[in-house]
């Protein structure tokens, strides 16, 4: 039988710190999911249950919150997450060409992860870089004024 | 030209640390506030006619005045809405990346005016640089004794936290933001009770936009008369105006409130790129009505833009050019709104995807004349008064105006069964 997983000590310590700031443990659930996702990359069903137990919520209730927010990942993602802006200024400035090029280079479409687990490609609402459209983020880095011919090089800097 | 919002912002050097900001007069306004009765600050802000820069344009001091100042409350909260996600909007990012301490000082002033003891910056995740700078600024402010208990021996205490969100446009709606901060799904709340009475965790709460709050330190230093004198239009102060699209110099500028649209587009954005003609613009983000050629002289302030049939919104303009299909343009907007509907109320949850599908079929050349009637019906049924919050009515603003100003382009798609821009 598989040993029951648990939250790690450092995850629990960080979550407890957040719980101190709010009137009820459950009010810290989004912070708690962020903390665990930071450590594990995504929130699996097992992880969700562990968290729900810790916060005194039902798993279903926590899942209803997890799935509401687009930056809580309920499926595994690649080592690097690409957020490509598909909102209006980037549409006018040609994000579609950027998307097609990324899709060709990585052999994936929006919502998919490369076979080697390196990249996940996701559409994202306006990144607030409209004067420098089209724009995308890879992990914590923002890339403005994108041109299709730069993309192969940019991707090569993310091992 | 005075630029109280951006005078301490330069991207040729790192953003100011607290000491640098103090050297140019930073935190003077807050120190002064600590010696004044809170009601006096609210009255000054109300008199100055500072209007909410998040898009709604409500008088900020009046908003504060609904917070109860007597009675026994466990806490009162002040929240900076830094969840900037309105498509085409990139102004609060500049303020936070450029001078985070001015936002903090504005928050302290607002918090003192309503006697809040806890404050949050609700920041969208994508603004990583702003998050790092705000973290640092908050730590510096604690160290310098501008935050914490008994600030500068005034007896007043304030805590401040940075909360980074995990996505969803609806978190920018102030009651949805409160639910997100409480660790719930970010669906808007029914009003009344208004957040001023029962907000975060049921306590009195004010949510103000970043740009609104950044106005407060200079306003308090110089007074309401000075603040009103900055404007060229019918509303007070300066405004961060942005332009994106196929213009020569897309960007962001702090200009007197009421700067005419033509001046913004020509003198600051440099006019259209070669080979592109102006057809129209959304003056303040995705959820505003189109302005077109006939509106070039409109002063970009709340009242004048409203008189022209649109809204100043966030003041960041998105330009539609002649090489971009208006149907595709609005299809992109409605895709955004359909995706970002929180799903709470039926007209929004069902009507926006329907709208998106109709626009998609017209764009693909599969539309019928009846579709235009259907779209007009949606503009009514998803309009003000029919939905739980302002998301769907906002979504209808570009749609109703595109049907008004660019109807012929829709009819061409339907008549010729194709998109003239794509084929």
Coordinates of C-alpha atoms in Angstrom, one line a residue, chain A residues 37 40-42 72-81 112-113 117-120 122:
Chain A
X37 CA 2.0 25.0 -6.0
X40 CA 5.1 21.0 -6.3
X41 CA 4.4 22.8 -9.6
X42 CA 0.6 21.9 -9.5
X72 CA -3.9 27.5 -9.9
X73 CA -2.9 24.4 -12.0
X74 CA -5.0 21.3 -11.4
X75 CA -3.0 19.4 -14.1
X76 CA 0.8 19.0 -14.3
X77 CA 2.5 21.8 -16.1
X78 CA 5.9 21.9 -17.8
X79 CA 9.1 23.2 -16.1
X80 CA 8.3 26.5 -17.8
X81 CA 4.9 28.1 -18.3
X112 CA -0.9 21.6 -23.8
X113 CA 2.6 20.6 -22.5
X117 CA 7.8 18.3 -20.0
X118 CA 9.7 21.5 -20.8
X119 CA 7.0 24.0 -21.7
X120 CA 3.3 24.5 -21.1
X122 CA -1.4 29.0 -22.1

